[in-house]
Each structure stands twice: as structure tokens, then as C-alpha cells.
PDB file of C-alpha atoms in Angstrom:
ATOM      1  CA  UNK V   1       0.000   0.000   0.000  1.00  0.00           C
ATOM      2  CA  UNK V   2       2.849   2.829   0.745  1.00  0.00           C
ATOM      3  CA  UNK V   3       4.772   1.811  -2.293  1.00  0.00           C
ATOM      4  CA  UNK V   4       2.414   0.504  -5.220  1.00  0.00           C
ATOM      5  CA  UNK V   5       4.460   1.073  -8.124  1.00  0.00           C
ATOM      6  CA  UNK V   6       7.277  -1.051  -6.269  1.00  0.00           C
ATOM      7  CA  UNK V   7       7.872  -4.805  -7.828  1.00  0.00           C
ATOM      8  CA  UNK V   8       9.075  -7.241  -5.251  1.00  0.00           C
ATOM      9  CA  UNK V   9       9.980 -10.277  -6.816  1.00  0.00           C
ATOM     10  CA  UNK V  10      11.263 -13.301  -4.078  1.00  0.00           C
ATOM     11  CA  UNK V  11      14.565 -15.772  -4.849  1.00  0.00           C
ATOM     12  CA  UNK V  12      15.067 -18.828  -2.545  1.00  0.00           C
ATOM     13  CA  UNK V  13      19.072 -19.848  -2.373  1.00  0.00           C
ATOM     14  CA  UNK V  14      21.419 -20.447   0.510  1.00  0.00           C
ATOM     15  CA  UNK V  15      23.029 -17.383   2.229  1.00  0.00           C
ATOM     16  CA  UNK V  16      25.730 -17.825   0.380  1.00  0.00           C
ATOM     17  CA  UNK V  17      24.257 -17.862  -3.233  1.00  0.00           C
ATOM     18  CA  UNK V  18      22.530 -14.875  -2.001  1.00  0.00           C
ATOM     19  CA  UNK V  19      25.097 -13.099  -1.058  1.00  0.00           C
ATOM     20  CA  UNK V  20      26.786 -13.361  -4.624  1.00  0.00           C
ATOM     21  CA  UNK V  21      23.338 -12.000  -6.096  1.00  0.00           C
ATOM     22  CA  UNK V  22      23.578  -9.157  -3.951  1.00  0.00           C
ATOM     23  CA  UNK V  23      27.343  -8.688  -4.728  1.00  0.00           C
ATOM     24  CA  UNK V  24      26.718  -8.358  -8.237  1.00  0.00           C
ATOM     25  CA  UNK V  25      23.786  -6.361  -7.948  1.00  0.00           C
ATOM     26  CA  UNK V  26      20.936  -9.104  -9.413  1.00  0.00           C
ATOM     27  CA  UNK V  27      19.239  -8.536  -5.757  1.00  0.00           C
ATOM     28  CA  UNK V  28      18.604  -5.339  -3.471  1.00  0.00           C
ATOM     29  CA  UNK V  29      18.543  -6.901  -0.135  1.00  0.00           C
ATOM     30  CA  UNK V  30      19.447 -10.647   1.295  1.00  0.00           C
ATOM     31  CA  UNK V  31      17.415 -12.414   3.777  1.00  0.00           C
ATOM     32  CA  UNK V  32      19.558 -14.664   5.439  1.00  0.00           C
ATOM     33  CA  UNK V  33      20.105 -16.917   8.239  1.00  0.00           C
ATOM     34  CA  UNK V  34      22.528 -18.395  10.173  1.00  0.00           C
ATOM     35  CA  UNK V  35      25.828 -16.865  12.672  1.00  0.00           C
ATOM     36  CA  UNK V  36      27.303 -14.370  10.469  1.00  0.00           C
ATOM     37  CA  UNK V  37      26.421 -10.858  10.917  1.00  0.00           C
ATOM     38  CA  UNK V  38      29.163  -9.569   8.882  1.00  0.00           C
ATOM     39  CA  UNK V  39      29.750  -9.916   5.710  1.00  0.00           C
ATOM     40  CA  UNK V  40      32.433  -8.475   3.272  1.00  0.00           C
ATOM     41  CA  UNK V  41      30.957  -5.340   0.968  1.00  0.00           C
ATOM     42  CA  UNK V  42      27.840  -5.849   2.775  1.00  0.00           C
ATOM     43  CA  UNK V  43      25.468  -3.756   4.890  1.00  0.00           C
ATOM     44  CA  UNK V  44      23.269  -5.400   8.176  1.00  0.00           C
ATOM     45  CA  UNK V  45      20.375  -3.490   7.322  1.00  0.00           C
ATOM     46  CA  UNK V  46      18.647  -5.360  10.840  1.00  0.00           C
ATOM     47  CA  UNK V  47      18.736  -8.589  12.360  1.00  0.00           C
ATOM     48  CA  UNK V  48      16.623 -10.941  14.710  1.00  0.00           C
ATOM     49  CA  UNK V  49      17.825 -13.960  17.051  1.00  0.00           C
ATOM     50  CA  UNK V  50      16.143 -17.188  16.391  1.00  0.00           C
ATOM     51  CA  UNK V  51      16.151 -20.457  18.164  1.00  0.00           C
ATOM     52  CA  UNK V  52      15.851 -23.611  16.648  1.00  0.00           C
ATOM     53  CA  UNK V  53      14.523 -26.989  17.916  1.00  0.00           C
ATOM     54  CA  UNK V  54      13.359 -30.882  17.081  1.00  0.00           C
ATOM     55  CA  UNK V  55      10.065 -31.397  16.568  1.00  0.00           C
ATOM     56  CA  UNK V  56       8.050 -34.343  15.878  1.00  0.00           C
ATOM     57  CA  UNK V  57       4.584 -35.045  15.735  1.00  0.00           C
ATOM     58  CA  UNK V  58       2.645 -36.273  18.693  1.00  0.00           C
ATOM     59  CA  UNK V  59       2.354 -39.687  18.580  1.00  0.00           C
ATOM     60  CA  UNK V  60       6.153 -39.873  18.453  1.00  0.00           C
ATOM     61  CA  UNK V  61       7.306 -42.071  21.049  1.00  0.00           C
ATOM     62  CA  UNK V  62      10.468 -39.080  21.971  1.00  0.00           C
ATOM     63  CA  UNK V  63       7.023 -36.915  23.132  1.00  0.00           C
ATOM     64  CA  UNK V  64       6.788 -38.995  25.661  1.00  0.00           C
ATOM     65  CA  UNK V  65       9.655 -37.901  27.590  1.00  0.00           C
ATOM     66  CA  UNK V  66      10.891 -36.101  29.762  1.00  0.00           C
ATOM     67  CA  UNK V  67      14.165 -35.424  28.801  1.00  0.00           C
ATOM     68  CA  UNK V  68      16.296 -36.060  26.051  1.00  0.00           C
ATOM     69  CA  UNK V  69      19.962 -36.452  25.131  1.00  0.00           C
ATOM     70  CA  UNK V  70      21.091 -34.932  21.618  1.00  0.00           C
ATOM     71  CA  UNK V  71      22.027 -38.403  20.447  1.00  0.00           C
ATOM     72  CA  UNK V  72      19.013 -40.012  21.003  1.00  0.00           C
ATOM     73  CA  UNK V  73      17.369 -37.640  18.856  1.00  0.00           C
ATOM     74  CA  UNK V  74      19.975 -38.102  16.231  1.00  0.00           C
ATOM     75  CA  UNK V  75      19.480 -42.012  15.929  1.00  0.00           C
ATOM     76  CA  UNK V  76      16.096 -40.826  14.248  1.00  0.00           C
ATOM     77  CA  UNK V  77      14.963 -40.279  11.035  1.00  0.00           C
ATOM     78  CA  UNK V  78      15.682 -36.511  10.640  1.00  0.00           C
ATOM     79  CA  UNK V  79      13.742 -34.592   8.369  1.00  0.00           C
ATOM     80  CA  UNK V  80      16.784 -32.103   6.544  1.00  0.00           C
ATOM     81  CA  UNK V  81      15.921 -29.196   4.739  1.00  0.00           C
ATOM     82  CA  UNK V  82      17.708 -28.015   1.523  1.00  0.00           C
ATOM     83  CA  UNK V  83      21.235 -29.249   0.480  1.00  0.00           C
ATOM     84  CA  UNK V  84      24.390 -27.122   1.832  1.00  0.00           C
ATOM     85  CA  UNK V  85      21.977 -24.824   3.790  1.00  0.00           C
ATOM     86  CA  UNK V  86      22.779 -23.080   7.632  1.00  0.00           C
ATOM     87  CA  UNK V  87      20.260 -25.647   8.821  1.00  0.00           C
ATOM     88  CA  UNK V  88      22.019 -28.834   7.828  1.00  0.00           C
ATOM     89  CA  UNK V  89      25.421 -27.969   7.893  1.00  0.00           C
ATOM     90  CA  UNK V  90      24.743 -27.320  11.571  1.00  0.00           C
ATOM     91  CA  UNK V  91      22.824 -31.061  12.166  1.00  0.00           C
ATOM     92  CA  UNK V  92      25.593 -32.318  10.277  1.00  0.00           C
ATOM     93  CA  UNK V  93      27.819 -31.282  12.101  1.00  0.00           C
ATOM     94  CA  UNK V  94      26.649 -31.617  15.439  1.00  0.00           C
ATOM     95  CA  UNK V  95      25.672 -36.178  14.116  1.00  0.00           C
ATOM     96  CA  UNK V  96      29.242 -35.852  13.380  1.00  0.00           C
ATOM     97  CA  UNK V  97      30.341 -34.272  17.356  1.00  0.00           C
ATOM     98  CA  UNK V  98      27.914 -37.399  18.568  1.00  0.00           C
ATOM     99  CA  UNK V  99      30.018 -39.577  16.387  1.00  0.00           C
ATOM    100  CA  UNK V 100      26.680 -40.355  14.383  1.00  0.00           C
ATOM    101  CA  UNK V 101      25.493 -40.969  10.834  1.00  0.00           C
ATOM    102  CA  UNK V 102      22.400 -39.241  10.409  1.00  0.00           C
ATOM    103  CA  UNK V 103      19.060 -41.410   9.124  1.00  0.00           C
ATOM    104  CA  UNK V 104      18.047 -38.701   6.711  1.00  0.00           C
ATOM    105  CA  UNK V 105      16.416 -40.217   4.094  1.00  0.00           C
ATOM    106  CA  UNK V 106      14.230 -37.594   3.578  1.00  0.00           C
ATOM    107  CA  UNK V 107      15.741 -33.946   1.777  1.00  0.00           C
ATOM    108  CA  UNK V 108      13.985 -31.092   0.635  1.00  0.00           C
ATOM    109  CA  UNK V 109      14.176 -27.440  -0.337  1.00  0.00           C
ATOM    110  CA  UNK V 110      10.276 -26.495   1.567  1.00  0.00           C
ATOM    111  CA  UNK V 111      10.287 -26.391   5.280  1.00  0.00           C
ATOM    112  CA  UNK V 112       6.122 -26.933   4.997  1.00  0.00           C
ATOM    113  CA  UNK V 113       6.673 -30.236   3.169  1.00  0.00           C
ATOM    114  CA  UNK V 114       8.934 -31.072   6.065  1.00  0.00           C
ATOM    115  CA  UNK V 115       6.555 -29.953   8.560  1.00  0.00           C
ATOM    116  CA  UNK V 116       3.816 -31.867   7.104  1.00  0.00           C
ATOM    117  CA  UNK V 117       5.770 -34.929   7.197  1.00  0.00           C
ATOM    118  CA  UNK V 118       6.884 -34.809  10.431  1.00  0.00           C
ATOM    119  CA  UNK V 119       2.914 -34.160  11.096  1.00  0.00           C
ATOM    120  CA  UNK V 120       2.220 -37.396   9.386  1.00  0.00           C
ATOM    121  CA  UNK V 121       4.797 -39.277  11.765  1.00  0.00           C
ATOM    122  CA  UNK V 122       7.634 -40.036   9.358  1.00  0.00           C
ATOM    123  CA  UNK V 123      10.255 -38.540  10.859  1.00  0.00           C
ATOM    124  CA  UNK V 124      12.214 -35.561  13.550  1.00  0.00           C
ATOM    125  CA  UNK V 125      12.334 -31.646  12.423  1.00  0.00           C
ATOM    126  CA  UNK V 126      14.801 -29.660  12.700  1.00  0.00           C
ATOM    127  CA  UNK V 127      13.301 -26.244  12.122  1.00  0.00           C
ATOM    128  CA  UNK V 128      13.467 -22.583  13.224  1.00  0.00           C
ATOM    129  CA  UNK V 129      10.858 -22.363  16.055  1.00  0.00           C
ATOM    130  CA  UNK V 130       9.434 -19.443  14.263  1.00  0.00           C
ATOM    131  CA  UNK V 131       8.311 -22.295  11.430  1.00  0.00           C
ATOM    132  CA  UNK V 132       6.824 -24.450  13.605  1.00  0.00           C
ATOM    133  CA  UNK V 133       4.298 -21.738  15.298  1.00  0.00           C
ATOM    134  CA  UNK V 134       0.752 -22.992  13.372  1.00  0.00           C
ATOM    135  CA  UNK V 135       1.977 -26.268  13.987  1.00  0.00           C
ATOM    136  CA  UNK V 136       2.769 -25.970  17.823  1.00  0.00           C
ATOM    137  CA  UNK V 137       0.032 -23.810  18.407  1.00  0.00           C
ATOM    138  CA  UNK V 138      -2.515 -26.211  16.904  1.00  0.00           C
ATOM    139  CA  UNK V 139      -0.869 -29.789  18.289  1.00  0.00           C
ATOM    140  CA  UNK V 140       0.142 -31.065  15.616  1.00  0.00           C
ATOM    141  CA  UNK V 141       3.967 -31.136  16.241  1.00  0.00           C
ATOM    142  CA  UNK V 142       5.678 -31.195  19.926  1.00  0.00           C
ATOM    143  CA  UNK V 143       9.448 -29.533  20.797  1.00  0.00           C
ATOM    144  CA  UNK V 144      11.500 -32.126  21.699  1.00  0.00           C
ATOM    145  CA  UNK V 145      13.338 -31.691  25.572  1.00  0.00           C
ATOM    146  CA  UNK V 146      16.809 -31.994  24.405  1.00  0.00           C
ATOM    147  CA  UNK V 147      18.781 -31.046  27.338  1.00  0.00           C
ATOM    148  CA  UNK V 148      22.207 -30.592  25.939  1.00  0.00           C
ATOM    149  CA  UNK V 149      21.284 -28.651  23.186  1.00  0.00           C
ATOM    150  CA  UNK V 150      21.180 -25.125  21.450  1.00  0.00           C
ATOM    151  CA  UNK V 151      21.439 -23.084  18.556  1.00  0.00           C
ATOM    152  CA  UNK V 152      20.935 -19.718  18.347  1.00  0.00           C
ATOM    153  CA  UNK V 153      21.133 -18.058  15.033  1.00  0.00           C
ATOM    154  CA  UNK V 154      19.484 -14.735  13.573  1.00  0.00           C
ATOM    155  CA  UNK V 155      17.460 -14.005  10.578  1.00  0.00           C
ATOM    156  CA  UNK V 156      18.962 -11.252   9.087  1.00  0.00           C
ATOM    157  CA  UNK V 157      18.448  -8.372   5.960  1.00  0.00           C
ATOM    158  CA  UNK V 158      21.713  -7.216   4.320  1.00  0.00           C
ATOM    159  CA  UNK V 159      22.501  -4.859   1.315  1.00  0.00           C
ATOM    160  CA  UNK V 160      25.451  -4.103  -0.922  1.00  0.00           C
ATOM    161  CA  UNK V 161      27.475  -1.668   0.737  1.00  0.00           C
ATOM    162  CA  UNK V 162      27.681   0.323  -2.589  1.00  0.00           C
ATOM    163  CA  UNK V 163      23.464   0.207  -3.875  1.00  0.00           C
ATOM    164  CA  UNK V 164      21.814   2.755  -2.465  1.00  0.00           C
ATOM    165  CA  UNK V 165      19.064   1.846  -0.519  1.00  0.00           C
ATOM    166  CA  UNK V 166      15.824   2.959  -1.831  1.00  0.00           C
ATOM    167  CA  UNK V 167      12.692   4.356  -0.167  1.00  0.00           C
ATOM    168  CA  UNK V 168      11.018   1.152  -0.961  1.00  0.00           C
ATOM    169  CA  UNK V 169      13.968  -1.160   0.100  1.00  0.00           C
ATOM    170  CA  UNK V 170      13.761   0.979   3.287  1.00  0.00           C
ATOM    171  CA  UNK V 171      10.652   0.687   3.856  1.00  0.00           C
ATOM    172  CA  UNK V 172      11.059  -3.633   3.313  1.00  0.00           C
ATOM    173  CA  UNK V 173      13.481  -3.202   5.807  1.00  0.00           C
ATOM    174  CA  UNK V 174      11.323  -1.513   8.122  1.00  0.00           C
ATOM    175  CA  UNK V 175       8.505  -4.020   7.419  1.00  0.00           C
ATOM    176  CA  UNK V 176      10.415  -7.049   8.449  1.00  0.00           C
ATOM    177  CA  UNK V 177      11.328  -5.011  11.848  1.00  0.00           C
ATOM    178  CA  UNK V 178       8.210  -4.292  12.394  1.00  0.00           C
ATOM    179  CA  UNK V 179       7.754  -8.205  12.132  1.00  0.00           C
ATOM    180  CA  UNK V 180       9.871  -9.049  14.224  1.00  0.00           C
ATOM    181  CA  UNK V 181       8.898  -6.602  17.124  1.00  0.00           C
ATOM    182  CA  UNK V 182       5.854  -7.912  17.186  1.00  0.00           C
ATOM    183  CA  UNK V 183       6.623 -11.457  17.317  1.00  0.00           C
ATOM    184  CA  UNK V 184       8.474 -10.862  20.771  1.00  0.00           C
TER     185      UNK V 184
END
């Protein structure tokens, strides 16, 4: 409504690909997630922290309990979203701390087709807690109690340090804080 003539047209990549767009000016700003808050030639335009947790879906016999170590959860089937992304480099990585080989069978690029399995029983999440809100709120998926573990991240916007940031880039910039307050 405040900018009508403005186009806004959406790319999905990792942070990395996106970056590189942004470097060479094919995209104005870079919604990203994961540790890094700086990046060379680019601009934090704002940022939010984000938790992220293992969900599964009720009738999961892990909802049971009380408590949870990291590697039980990891001798599951984990649901893994996108190839090379924040998300699974991290699960990766932490199977690999456990001295596991993660069952992930299952890969995809869309975090609802993962949440939809995991609804349907067929495997573990591992999601931004922001993703699994509808799904939480309405019982359909449960957070896992895994005691020894965390991972904070942010979501964050970032431009080219040399584009010059629009009114209507601003102003997406300002929408997504706005977001974000009011999700706190």
C-alpha cells in the first residue's frame, strides 16, 4: 500500500548464493540466516535472534519424555531441509560431534513439506521455532526436551554496501522489523 508502483519479486538460495546476487547487484537486499552478521561489501540493514529446535509429531514415542539427550534424537529419522543450507550444515555437524550418521532419508528445499511430514509421523524436524508456530500452536507437532542442546542463530536483511538503498527497500526493511517486534 505505501509503495504501489514497487515490484518485489522473491529468490530462494542459501546465504551464500545470495550473497553473490547481492554482490553483483541481481538482488537489493538478502534475507539470510545463520551466525554471520558480517559480511564483506555488505550492509546489516537489521537482524533478529532465532532459536531452533526438534520437533516431531505427537504420537512420536520421543514426546513422551521427559528429557532427552542430543544423540538419542539423532538415531532418528531426521527430516533435513535443503542441500548445503545453515540448517544442515549445523545437524551435520553436530551427528558428526555425537560420532553419528544421520538417518536422513528424507531432503527437501520447503520447510512446509517437512513440517507436514513430520505431522504425518515419518520422521524428527529440525526447524526454526518461528516455522513451527501454526503447527505448535494447533498440536500437531511437539518440541523435543533436548537437554544438551542449542542453537541460536538470527534471521537477518543485508545490502550491498555500494546500492543505495531505496525508499522502498527501506521501507522492506522496516517491514520485516516491524515483524519481528511484534513477534516478541
Amino acid at each position: 500500500k505505501r509503495y504501489p508502483n514497487a515490484a518485489v519479486s522473491i529468490r530462494s538460495a542459501i546465504s551464500a548464493d545470495l550473497f553473490q546476487l547481492l554482490k553483483q547487484g541481481e538482488i537489493d537486499l538478502a534475507f539470510t540466516m545463520g551466525h554471520a552478521l558480517q559480511q564483506k561489501d555488505c550492509i546489516l540493514a537489521c537482524s533478529h535472534p532465532e532459536r531452533t529446535v526438534f520437533a516431531a509429531a505427537l504420537g512420536h514415542p520421543l514426546t513422551q519424555r521427559k528429557e532427552l539427550t542430543l544423540s538419542e534424537v539423532l538415531d532418528e529419522e531426521i527430516l533435513a531441509i535443503g542441500e548445503n543450507t545453515f540448517l544442515q550444515q549445523e545437524v551435520y555437524k553436530m551427528a558428526a560431534e555425537c560420532g553419528k550418521t544421520l538417518q536422513s532419508h528424507i531432503q527437501t528445499e520447503s520447510s512446509q513439506a517437512l513440517l507436514q511430514m513430520a505431522e504425518q509421523g515419518l520422521g524428527i524436524v529440525f526447524l526454526p521455532e518461528y516455522m513451527l508456530r501454526n503447527s505448535l500452536r494447533e498440536g500437531r507437532l511437539c518440541i523435543l526436551p533436548v537437554r544438551d542442546f542449542s542453537l541460536p542463530f538470527y534471521t537477518a536483511v543485508f545490502t550491498h554496501k555500494n546500492k543505495w538503498v531505496t525508499p522502498q527497500m527501506q521501507g522492506m526493511i522496516h517491514l520485516v522489523e516491524q515483524y519481528w517486534e511484534s513477534k516478541d
